[in-house]
CSV table of C-alpha atoms in Angstrom, one decimal:
chain,number,residue,atom,x,y,z
F,1,MET,CA,-36.7,-7.3,1.1
F,2,HIS,CA,-35.6,-6.5,-2.5
F,3,SER,CA,-32.8,-4.4,-3.9
F,4,PRO,CA,-31.2,-3.8,-7.3
F,5,GLU,CA,-28.0,-5.2,-5.6
F,6,ILE,CA,-29.7,-8.5,-5.2
F,7,SER,CA,-31.2,-8.8,-8.7
F,8,ARG,CA,-31.3,-6.7,-11.9
F,9,PRO,CA,-34.6,-7.1,-13.6
F,10,ASP,CA,-34.1,-4.2,-16.0
F,11,THR,CA,-32.0,-6.3,-18.6
F,12,VAL,CA,-34.1,-7.3,-21.6
F,13,LEU,CA,-33.0,-10.6,-23.3
F,14,VAL,CA,-33.9,-11.2,-26.9
F,15,GLY,CA,-35.1,-14.6,-28.2
F,16,THR,CA,-36.5,-17.4,-26.3
F,17,ALA,CA,-35.7,-18.7,-22.8
F,18,GLY,CA,-34.2,-21.8,-24.1
F,19,GLU,CA,-31.8,-19.9,-26.3
F,20,ALA,CA,-30.6,-17.7,-23.3
F,21,VAL,CA,-30.0,-20.8,-21.1
F,22,ALA,CA,-28.3,-22.6,-23.9
F,23,HIS,CA,-26.0,-19.7,-24.6
F,24,TYR,CA,-24.9,-19.7,-21.0
F,25,LEU,CA,-24.5,-23.4,-20.6
F,26,HIS,CA,-22.6,-23.7,-23.9
F,27,ALA,CA,-20.1,-21.1,-22.5
F,28,GLN,CA,-19.7,-23.0,-19.3
F,29,ALA,CA,-19.3,-26.2,-21.1
F,30,ALA,CA,-16.6,-24.9,-23.2
F,31,ASP,CA,-14.8,-23.6,-20.1
F,32,PHE,CA,-15.1,-27.0,-18.6
F,33,LEU,CA,-13.5,-28.7,-21.6
F,34,ARG,CA,-10.8,-26.1,-21.8
F,35,SER,CA,-9.9,-26.6,-18.1
F,36,LEU,CA,-10.0,-30.3,-18.7
F,37,ARG,CA,-7.5,-30.1,-21.5
F,38,ARG,CA,-5.2,-27.8,-19.5
F,39,HIS,CA,-5.4,-30.2,-16.5
F,40,GLY,CA,-4.2,-33.0,-18.7
F,41,GLU,CA,-1.4,-30.9,-20.3
F,42,SER,CA,0.0,-29.5,-17.1
F,43,GLY,CA,1.9,-32.7,-16.2
F,44,ALA,CA,3.9,-32.3,-13.0
F,45,GLU,CA,3.5,-28.5,-12.9
F,46,THR,CA,1.6,-28.3,-9.6
F,47,ALA,CA,0.5,-24.7,-9.9
F,48,ALA,CA,-0.9,-25.2,-13.4
F,49,VAL,CA,-2.7,-28.3,-12.2
F,50,ALA,CA,-4.2,-26.5,-9.3
F,51,ASP,CA,-5.4,-23.7,-11.4
F,52,ALA,CA,-6.9,-25.9,-14.0
F,53,ALA,CA,-8.7,-27.9,-11.3
F,54,ARG,CA,-10.2,-24.7,-9.8
F,55,SER,CA,-11.5,-23.7,-13.2
F,56,LEU,CA,-12.9,-27.2,-13.6
F,57,ARG,CA,-14.7,-27.0,-10.4
F,58,ALA,CA,-16.1,-23.5,-11.1
F,59,ALA,CA,-17.5,-24.6,-14.5
F,60,SER,CA,-19.0,-27.7,-12.9
F,61,ARG,CA,-20.7,-25.7,-10.2
F,62,ARG,CA,-22.1,-23.1,-12.7
F,63,ILE,CA,-23.5,-25.8,-14.9
F,64,GLY,CA,-24.9,-27.7,-12.0
F,65,GLY,CA,-26.4,-24.6,-10.4
F,66,THR,CA,-28.0,-23.5,-13.7
F,67,LEU,CA,-29.5,-27.0,-14.2
F,68,HIS,CA,-31.0,-26.8,-10.7
F,69,THR,CA,-32.5,-23.3,-11.1
F,70,PHE,CA,-33.8,-23.5,-14.6
F,71,ARG,CA,-34.8,-27.2,-14.4
F,72,PRO,CA,-38.5,-26.4,-15.4
F,73,LEU,CA,-37.1,-25.3,-18.9
F,74,LEU,CA,-35.1,-28.6,-19.4
F,75,ASP,CA,-35.5,-32.3,-19.7
F,76,PRO,CA,-35.9,-33.0,-15.9
F,77,ALA,CA,-34.4,-36.6,-16.0
F,78,TRP,CA,-31.3,-35.4,-18.0
F,79,ALA,CA,-30.8,-32.3,-15.9
F,80,ASP,CA,-31.0,-34.2,-12.6
F,81,GLY,CA,-28.6,-36.9,-13.7
F,82,LEU,CA,-25.9,-34.5,-15.0
F,83,ARG,CA,-26.3,-32.2,-12.0
F,84,THR,CA,-25.7,-35.1,-9.6
F,85,GLU,CA,-22.5,-36.2,-11.4
F,86,LEU,CA,-21.1,-32.7,-11.7
F,87,ALA,CA,-21.7,-32.3,-7.9
F,88,TRP,CA,-19.7,-35.6,-7.3
F,89,LEU,CA,-16.9,-34.4,-9.5
F,90,SER,CA,-16.6,-30.9,-7.9
F,91,THR,CA,-16.7,-32.4,-4.4
F,92,THR,CA,-14.0,-35.0,-5.2
F,93,LEU,CA,-11.7,-32.4,-6.8
F,94,ALA,CA,-12.1,-29.9,-4.0
F,95,GLN,CA,-10.9,-32.1,-1.1
F,96,GLU,CA,-7.1,-31.9,-1.8
F,97,HIS,CA,-7.1,-28.1,-2.0
F,98,ALA,CA,-9.4,-27.9,1.1
F,99,CYS,CA,-6.9,-29.9,3.2
F,100,THR,CA,-4.0,-27.8,1.9
F,101,SER,CA,-5.5,-24.4,2.6
F,102,ARG,CA,-6.9,-25.7,6.0
F,103,LEU,CA,-3.4,-26.7,7.1
F,104,SER,CA,-1.8,-23.5,6.1
F,105,ARG,CA,-4.6,-21.6,7.9
F,106,LEU,CA,-4.2,-23.6,11.2
F,107,LEU,CA,-0.4,-23.3,11.2
F,108,ASP,CA,-0.5,-19.5,10.6
F,109,ALA,CA,-3.0,-19.3,13.5
F,110,LEU,CA,-0.8,-21.4,15.8
F,111,SER,CA,2.3,-19.1,14.9
F,112,ARG,CA,0.2,-16.1,15.7
F,113,LEU,CA,-1.2,-17.4,18.9
F,114,SER,CA,2.2,-18.6,20.1
F,115,GLY,CA,3.7,-15.1,19.5
F,116,THR,CA,6.1,-16.2,16.7
F,117,ALA,CA,4.2,-14.3,13.9
F,118,PRO,CA,3.4,-10.5,13.9
F,119,LEU,CA,-0.1,-9.3,14.9
F,120,PRO,CA,-2.6,-8.8,12.1
F,121,PRO,CA,-3.1,-5.1,11.0
F,122,ALA,CA,-5.4,-3.1,13.3
F,123,ARG,CA,-8.6,-1.6,12.0
F,124,GLY,CA,-7.8,1.2,9.6
F,125,GLU,CA,-4.5,-0.5,8.6
F,126,SER,CA,-5.8,-3.5,6.8
F,127,LEU,CA,-5.4,-3.7,3.1
F,128,PRO,CA,-8.4,-3.9,0.7
F,129,LEU,CA,-10.1,-7.2,0.4
F,130,ASP,CA,-8.4,-9.4,-2.1
F,131,GLY,CA,-9.9,-12.2,-4.2
F,132,ALA,CA,-13.2,-10.6,-5.1
F,133,ALA,CA,-12.5,-10.9,-8.8
F,134,ALA,CA,-11.5,-14.5,-8.4
F,135,HIS,CA,-14.3,-15.4,-6.2
F,136,ASN,CA,-16.1,-18.6,-7.6
F,137,GLY,CA,-14.3,-18.1,-10.9
F,138,SER,CA,-16.1,-14.8,-11.6
F,139,HIS,CA,-14.9,-12.9,-14.6
F,140,ALA,CA,-15.6,-9.4,-13.2
F,141,ALA,CA,-14.1,-7.1,-10.7
F,142,GLY,CA,-15.1,-7.7,-7.0
F,143,ALA,CA,-17.6,-5.8,-5.1
F,144,ARG,CA,-16.7,-2.9,-3.0
F,145,PRO,CA,-16.7,-3.8,0.8
F,146,HIS,CA,-18.7,-1.6,2.9
F,147,GLY,CA,-17.0,-0.3,6.1
F,148,PRO,CA,-19.2,-0.9,9.1
F,149,ALA,CA,-19.5,1.6,12.0
F,150,GLY,CA,-18.3,0.7,15.3
F,151,PRO,CA,-15.9,-2.1,16.4
F,152,ASP,CA,-15.2,-4.6,13.7
F,153,PRO,CA,-14.1,-8.0,14.9
F,154,ALA,CA,-13.7,-9.0,11.2
F,155,ALA,CA,-10.6,-6.8,10.9
F,156,GLY,CA,-8.5,-9.6,12.0
F,157,VAL,CA,-10.0,-12.1,9.5
F,158,ARG,CA,-7.4,-13.5,7.3
F,159,THR,CA,-7.5,-12.4,3.7
F,160,GLY,CA,-6.1,-14.1,0.6
F,161,THR,CA,-6.9,-15.2,-2.8
F,162,VAL,CA,-10.3,-16.9,-3.1
F,163,ASP,CA,-10.4,-19.8,-5.6
F,164,GLY,CA,-13.4,-21.2,-7.4
F,165,ASP,CA,-14.5,-23.0,-4.3
F,166,GLY,CA,-14.1,-20.2,-2.1
F,167,HIS,CA,-11.3,-21.6,-0.1
F,168,THR,CA,-8.8,-18.9,0.9
F,169,ALA,CA,-5.4,-20.0,-0.4
F,170,GLY,CA,-2.7,-18.9,2.2
F,171,ASP,CA,0.9,-18.1,1.6
F,172,GLY,CA,3.4,-20.9,1.6
F,173,VAL,CA,0.9,-23.7,0.9
F,174,PRO,CA,2.5,-26.9,2.4
F,175,ALA,CA,3.0,-30.1,0.4
F,176,ALA,CA,2.7,-33.7,1.3
F,177,SER,CA,5.4,-35.0,3.7
F,178,ALA,CA,7.2,-38.2,2.7
F,179,GLY,CA,7.5,-40.5,5.5
F,180,GLY,CA,5.9,-38.2,8.0
F,181,GLN,CA,8.9,-35.9,8.1
F,182,GLY,CA,8.0,-33.0,10.5
F,183,ALA,CA,8.6,-29.2,10.1
F,184,GLY,CA,12.1,-27.9,10.6
F,185,GLY,CA,13.7,-31.2,9.7
F,186,THR,CA,12.5,-32.9,12.9
F,187,ALA,CA,10.8,-36.2,12.5
F,188,PRO,CA,7.2,-36.3,14.0
F,189,ALA,CA,8.3,-39.1,16.4
F,190,ALA,CA,10.7,-36.7,18.1
F,191,LEU,CA,7.8,-34.3,18.7
F,192,ALA,CA,5.7,-37.0,20.4
F,193,ASP,CA,3.9,-36.2,23.6
F,194,GLY,CA,5.3,-36.7,27.0
F,195,HIS,CA,3.7,-40.2,26.9
F,196,GLY,CA,5.8,-41.2,24.0
F,197,THR,CA,2.8,-41.5,21.7
F,198,ASP,CA,3.0,-40.8,18.0
F,199,HIS,CA,-0.2,-39.5,16.6
F,200,GLY,CA,-0.8,-41.4,13.5
F,201,THR,CA,2.5,-40.9,11.7
F,202,PRO,CA,1.9,-42.0,8.1
F,203,ALA,CA,3.7,-45.1,7.0
F,204,ALA,CA,6.6,-44.7,4.5
F,205,GLY,CA,4.3,-45.6,1.5
F,206,ASP,CA,1.6,-43.0,2.6
F,207,GLY,CA,3.6,-39.8,2.1
F,208,THR,CA,3.4,-40.1,-1.7
F,209,ALA,CA,0.6,-41.0,-4.2
F,210,ALA,CA,0.3,-41.7,-7.9
F,211,GLY,CA,0.6,-38.5,-9.9
F,212,GLY,CA,3.4,-37.2,-8.0
F,213,VAL,CA,2.2,-35.8,-4.7
F,214,ARG,CA,4.8,-33.3,-3.4
F,215,ALA,CA,7.1,-35.1,-1.0
F,216,THR,CA,8.5,-32.2,1.0
F,217,VAL,CA,7.1,-29.6,3.3
F,218,THR,CA,7.4,-26.1,1.7
F,219,THR,CA,9.9,-23.7,3.0
F,220,ALA,CA,7.2,-21.3,4.3
F,221,THR,CA,5.5,-24.1,6.3
F,222,ALA,CA,8.8,-25.4,7.7
F,223,ASP,CA,9.7,-21.9,8.7
F,224,ARG,CA,6.5,-21.4,10.6
F,225,ALA,CA,6.6,-24.6,12.4
F,226,GLY,CA,10.4,-24.2,13.0
F,227,ARG,CA,9.8,-20.8,14.6
F,228,THR,CA,7.1,-22.3,16.8
F,229,ALA,CA,9.3,-25.1,17.9
F,230,GLY,CA,12.3,-22.9,18.3
F,231,SER,CA,10.6,-20.8,20.8
F,232,ALA,CA,9.8,-23.7,23.1
F,233,SER,CA,13.0,-23.4,25.1
F,234,GLY,CA,12.2,-19.9,26.1
F,235,SER,CA,8.4,-20.0,26.5
F,236,GLY,CA,8.0,-23.3,28.4
F,237,ALA,CA,5.5,-26.0,28.2
F,238,LEU,CA,2.8,-24.0,26.3
F,239,ALA,CA,5.1,-23.3,23.4
F,240,VAL,CA,6.1,-27.0,23.3
F,241,GLY,CA,2.4,-27.7,23.1
F,242,ALA,CA,2.0,-25.3,20.2
F,243,ALA,CA,4.9,-27.1,18.3
F,244,ARG,CA,3.5,-30.5,19.1
F,245,ALA,CA,-0.1,-29.4,18.0
F,246,ALA,CA,1.4,-28.1,14.7
F,247,ALA,CA,3.2,-31.4,14.1
F,248,LEU,CA,0.0,-33.3,14.8
F,249,LEU,CA,-2.1,-31.2,12.6
F,250,GLU,CA,0.4,-31.4,9.8
F,251,ARG,CA,0.6,-35.2,10.0
F,252,GLN,CA,-3.2,-35.6,10.0
F,253,LEU,CA,-4.0,-33.1,7.3
F,254,THR,CA,-1.1,-34.2,5.1
F,255,LEU,CA,-2.3,-37.7,5.3
F,256,ALA,CA,-5.9,-36.5,4.4
F,257,ARG,CA,-4.6,-34.5,1.5
F,258,THR,CA,-2.6,-37.5,0.2
F,259,ARG,CA,-5.7,-39.6,0.3
F,260,ALA,CA,-7.8,-36.8,-1.4
F,261,HIS,CA,-5.1,-36.5,-4.1
F,262,SER,CA,-5.2,-40.3,-4.7
F,263,ALA,CA,-9.1,-40.2,-4.8
F,264,ALA,CA,-9.0,-37.3,-7.3
F,265,LEU,CA,-6.6,-39.2,-9.6
F,266,GLN,CA,-8.7,-42.3,-9.4
F,267,ALA,CA,-11.9,-40.3,-10.2
F,268,LEU,CA,-10.3,-38.6,-13.2
F,269,GLY,CA,-9.4,-42.0,-14.6
F,270,SER,CA,-12.7,-43.6,-14.0
F,271,SER,CA,-15.4,-44.5,-16.5
F,272,ARG,CA,-17.8,-42.3,-14.4
F,273,PHE,CA,-15.7,-39.3,-15.1
F,274,HIS,CA,-15.5,-40.1,-18.8
F,275,ALA,CA,-19.3,-40.3,-19.0
F,276,VAL,CA,-19.5,-36.8,-17.3
F,277,ALA,CA,-17.0,-35.3,-19.7
F,278,ASP,CA,-18.9,-36.8,-22.7
F,279,ALA,CA,-22.1,-35.4,-21.4
F,280,VAL,CA,-20.6,-31.9,-21.0
F,281,ALA,CA,-19.0,-32.2,-24.5
F,282,LEU,CA,-22.6,-32.8,-25.9
F,283,LEU,CA,-23.8,-29.9,-23.8
F,284,ALA,CA,-21.4,-27.7,-25.6
F,285,SER,CA,-23.4,-28.0,-28.8
F,286,GLU,CA,-26.8,-29.3,-27.8
F,287,LEU,CA,-29.1,-28.7,-24.8
F,288,PRO,CA,-32.2,-30.9,-24.1
F,289,LEU,CA,-35.0,-28.4,-23.6
F,290,GLY,CA,-38.6,-28.8,-22.4
F,291,PRO,CA,-41.8,-27.2,-23.8
F,292,ALA,CA,-41.5,-24.2,-21.5
F,293,ALA,CA,-38.3,-23.1,-22.9
F,294,ALA,CA,-40.1,-21.7,-26.0
F,295,GLY,CA,-41.4,-18.8,-24.1
F,296,PRO,CA,-39.9,-15.2,-24.2
F,297,ALA,CA,-36.6,-15.1,-22.4
F,298,THR,CA,-37.1,-12.2,-20.0
F,299,GLU,CA,-40.5,-13.2,-18.7
F,300,THR,CA,-39.8,-17.0,-18.7
F,301,LEU,CA,-36.4,-16.9,-17.0
F,302,ALA,CA,-37.5,-14.3,-14.4
F,303,LEU,CA,-39.9,-16.9,-12.8
F,304,PRO,CA,-37.2,-19.5,-11.7
F,305,ALA,CA,-34.8,-16.7,-10.9
F,306,GLU,CA,-37.2,-15.0,-8.5
F,307,ALA,CA,-37.8,-18.4,-6.9
F,308,ALA,CA,-34.1,-18.7,-6.2
F,309,GLU,CA,-34.1,-15.2,-4.8
F,310,ARG,CA,-37.0,-16.0,-2.5
F,311,ARG,CA,-35.3,-19.0,-1.2
F,312,LEU,CA,-32.2,-17.0,-0.4
F,313,LEU,CA,-34.1,-14.3,1.4
F,314,ALA,CA,-36.0,-16.8,3.4
F,315,ALA,CA,-32.8,-18.5,4.4
F,316,VAL,CA,-31.2,-15.3,5.4
F,317,ALA,CA,-34.3,-14.4,7.4
F,318,GLU,CA,-33.8,-17.5,9.5
F,319,LEU,CA,-30.2,-16.4,10.4
F,320,PRO,CA,-29.6,-14.7,13.8
F,321,LEU,CA,-28.5,-11.5,12.2
F,322,ARG,CA,-29.8,-9.3,15.0
F,323,ARG,CA,-27.4,-11.1,17.4
F,324,ALA,CA,-24.6,-11.2,14.8
F,325,ALA,CA,-24.8,-7.4,14.7
F,326,HIS,CA,-23.3,-7.1,18.2
F,327,PRO,CA,-19.6,-7.6,18.1
F,328,TYR,CA,-18.1,-10.3,20.4
F,329,ASN,CA,-21.4,-11.8,21.2
F,330,ALA,CA,-19.7,-15.3,21.6
F,331,GLU,CA,-22.6,-17.1,19.9
F,332,ALA,CA,-20.0,-19.0,17.7
F,333,LEU,CA,-18.6,-20.5,20.9
F,334,PHE,CA,-21.9,-21.8,22.1
F,335,SER,CA,-21.8,-25.5,22.7
F,336,GLY,CA,-18.0,-25.4,22.1
F,337,LEU,CA,-17.5,-28.1,24.7
F,338,GLY,CA,-20.6,-30.1,23.5
F,339,ALA,CA,-20.8,-32.8,20.8
F,340,ALA,CA,-19.5,-32.2,17.4
F,341,SER,CA,-22.9,-32.3,16.0
F,342,ALA,CA,-23.8,-29.2,18.0
F,343,GLY,CA,-21.3,-27.0,16.2
F,344,GLU,CA,-22.4,-28.4,12.9
F,345,ALA,CA,-26.0,-27.7,13.6
F,346,GLN,CA,-25.2,-24.1,14.4
F,347,ASP,CA,-23.2,-23.5,11.2
F,348,ALA,CA,-25.5,-25.4,8.9
F,349,PRO,CA,-28.0,-22.5,8.3
F,350,TRP,CA,-25.0,-20.2,7.3
F,351,HIS,CA,-23.6,-22.8,4.9
F,352,GLU,CA,-27.1,-23.2,3.4
F,353,VAL,CA,-27.2,-19.4,2.8
F,354,ARG,CA,-23.9,-19.7,1.1
F,355,ARG,CA,-25.1,-22.3,-1.2
F,356,LEU,CA,-28.3,-20.5,-2.0
F,357,LEU,CA,-26.4,-17.2,-2.6
F,358,ARG,CA,-24.2,-19.0,-5.1
F,359,LEU,CA,-27.4,-20.4,-7.0
F,360,HIS,CA,-28.8,-16.8,-7.0
F,361,ARG,CA,-25.6,-15.4,-8.4
F,362,TYR,CA,-25.5,-18.0,-11.3
F,363,ALA,CA,-29.1,-17.2,-12.1
F,364,GLN,CA,-28.3,-13.6,-12.3
F,365,GLU,CA,-25.5,-14.4,-14.6
F,366,VAL,CA,-27.9,-16.0,-17.0
F,367,LEU,CA,-30.4,-13.0,-16.8
F,368,ASN,CA,-27.7,-10.3,-17.0
F,369,PRO,CA,-24.8,-11.7,-19.2
F,370,GLY,CA,-21.7,-9.6,-18.8
F,371,ALA,CA,-22.8,-7.7,-15.6
F,372,ASP,CA,-20.8,-7.5,-12.4
F,373,PRO,CA,-21.6,-10.4,-10.0
F,374,VAL,CA,-24.2,-9.6,-7.4
F,375,LEU,CA,-23.4,-9.8,-3.6
F,376,CYS,CA,-19.8,-10.9,-4.4
F,377,HIS,CA,-18.4,-9.6,-1.2
F,378,ALA,CA,-21.1,-11.2,0.8
F,379,GLY,CA,-20.2,-14.6,-0.8
F,380,ILE,CA,-16.5,-14.1,0.1
F,381,LEU,CA,-17.5,-13.4,3.8
F,382,LEU,CA,-19.5,-16.7,3.8
F,383,ASP,CA,-16.5,-18.5,2.3
F,384,ARG,CA,-14.5,-17.1,5.2
F,385,HIS,CA,-17.2,-18.5,7.6
F,386,ARG,CA,-17.0,-21.8,6.0
F,387,ASP,CA,-13.2,-22.0,6.1
F,388,ALA,CA,-13.0,-20.9,9.7
F,389,ALA,CA,-15.7,-23.4,10.8
F,390,GLU,CA,-13.9,-26.3,9.0
F,391,ALA,CA,-10.6,-25.3,10.5
F,392,ALA,CA,-12.1,-25.3,13.9
F,393,ALA,CA,-13.6,-28.7,13.4
F,394,ALA,CA,-10.1,-30.0,12.3
F,395,ALA,CA,-8.6,-28.6,15.5
F,396,ALA,CA,-11.3,-30.2,17.6
F,397,ALA,CA,-10.8,-33.6,15.8
F,398,ALA,CA,-7.0,-33.4,16.5
F,399,ALA,CA,-7.7,-32.6,20.2
F,400,ARG,CA,-9.7,-35.9,20.4
F,401,THR,CA,-6.5,-37.9,19.6
F,402,PRO,CA,-5.9,-40.4,22.3
F,403,ARG,CA,-3.2,-39.9,24.9
F,404,ILE,CA,-1.9,-36.4,23.8
F,405,ALA,CA,-0.1,-34.4,26.4
F,406,PRO,CA,-2.0,-31.7,28.3
F,407,ALA,CA,0.0,-28.8,26.7
F,408,THR,CA,-0.8,-30.1,23.2
F,409,ALA,CA,-4.5,-30.4,24.1
F,410,TYR,CA,-4.5,-26.9,25.5
F,411,ALA,CA,-2.9,-25.5,22.5
F,412,LEU,CA,-5.5,-27.2,20.2
F,413,GLY,CA,-8.3,-25.8,22.5
F,414,VAL,CA,-7.0,-22.3,22.1
F,415,LEU,CA,-6.7,-22.9,18.3
F,416,HIS,CA,-10.3,-24.1,18.2
F,417,ALA,CA,-11.5,-21.1,20.1
F,418,ASP,CA,-9.6,-18.8,17.9
F,419,GLN,CA,-11.2,-20.2,14.8
F,420,ARG,CA,-14.6,-20.0,16.3
F,421,HIS,CA,-14.0,-16.3,16.9
F,422,GLU,CA,-13.2,-15.9,13.3
F,423,VAL,CA,-16.5,-17.6,12.5
F,424,GLU,CA,-18.1,-15.0,14.6
F,425,ALA,CA,-16.3,-12.2,13.0
F,426,ALA,CA,-17.4,-13.5,9.5
F,427,ARG,CA,-20.9,-13.5,10.7
F,428,PHE,CA,-20.6,-9.9,12.0
F,429,ALA,CA,-19.1,-8.8,8.7
F,430,PHE,CA,-21.7,-10.6,6.7
F,431,GLN,CA,-24.7,-9.0,8.5
F,432,GLN,CA,-23.0,-5.6,7.9
F,433,GLU,CA,-22.6,-6.3,4.2
F,434,TRP,CA,-26.1,-7.7,3.9
F,435,ARG,CA,-27.6,-4.7,5.5
F,436,HIS,CA,-25.8,-2.4,3.1
F,437,ALA,CA,-26.6,-4.5,0.0
F,438,THR,CA,-30.3,-5.0,0.7
F,439,THR,CA,-32.6,-2.1,1.3
F,440,ALA,CA,-36.4,-2.3,1.6
F,441,VAL,CA,-38.2,-1.2,-1.5
F,442,PRO,CA,-41.8,-0.1,-0.9
F,443,ALA,CA,-44.4,-1.7,-3.0
F,444,PRO,CA,-45.7,0.5,-5.9
């Protein structure tokens, strides 16, 4: 399977392969250093810090992915060492934003499932997909989504701005809660289950961290949880369970976010990070090349880029796309009551395709500088799949909290099933997009 949508081999690069790779890596290293400077100059301006961190992660991933794909043209020991350090940095910086977006996603879903939020738009009423231009820090406009025929379970998939990590940032992103203060001005202890159990309320010192983690829940989050809690008197035990589930998730994910923020601050002040920054600063002006980099750019770079494409096609071929083409096939719910490892094993091939697709896109950026990113919409759909899978895992982890009330456990179970349905919807939409973007080309 091959298509111009997957790769564009018609671009002719001048000069040597080493010069082409060096030009791309110099530009990404400059983006890394600019983002690092903006991150340090932002101070307590949380929006600017988050934007700089996204740009920093995007540049780190692009440098690491390029070092991986075009490793035969570089000094192998140097490339492997820097790639490992950049992966550590990107992963560390991504955790705080991941917790924030996951909490917002789960609270939105609870509000919708409990009837306190409006229904999502029906098919034909949804707005165009947002975030394509911002996907993975791309600098070009997003790809046009293809409208599949037949029922579309992805119509209810939540849309939003996609950052450099592919996490969908929802409206009203919550901030850390000092002293475990619950939504709507109610302390979490007051929302304890019928057994009087408090689910891991953070200690007074855990609500804040060095660097000024936000100490109050944002208005939008408080409104959502307050509406859920306010409907309890009229809707009975299930609405109470939804309110308690929201409070439990907020406590657990706020604590996780606070710890991730502290870990990020510690990483940015460590000697390990300064060594990475120094290596990237050198990369902005000098690139250690191997003997193979002296070959012609177009022919030499095509070989590792085609290898990356073959790995992507092989990984997609292993996916159950035939089953995913059937709406509401319930495969994403398989082993839903089994061990946590069963769900992870089911999602792992899709996550691997997402990783390989990203590497393929970065390779195409080297081969076709300035061109629109390939398969951008497919990448966004796999980001949705990852977000939904991680949100479902968070709901399942909360449901395993000891001694929670039956209504709370039921609400978390419904929430878990809802997110697994979104996993299924993302798979359906991906196979539709992949079918449109990839067409069989007969051999000459």
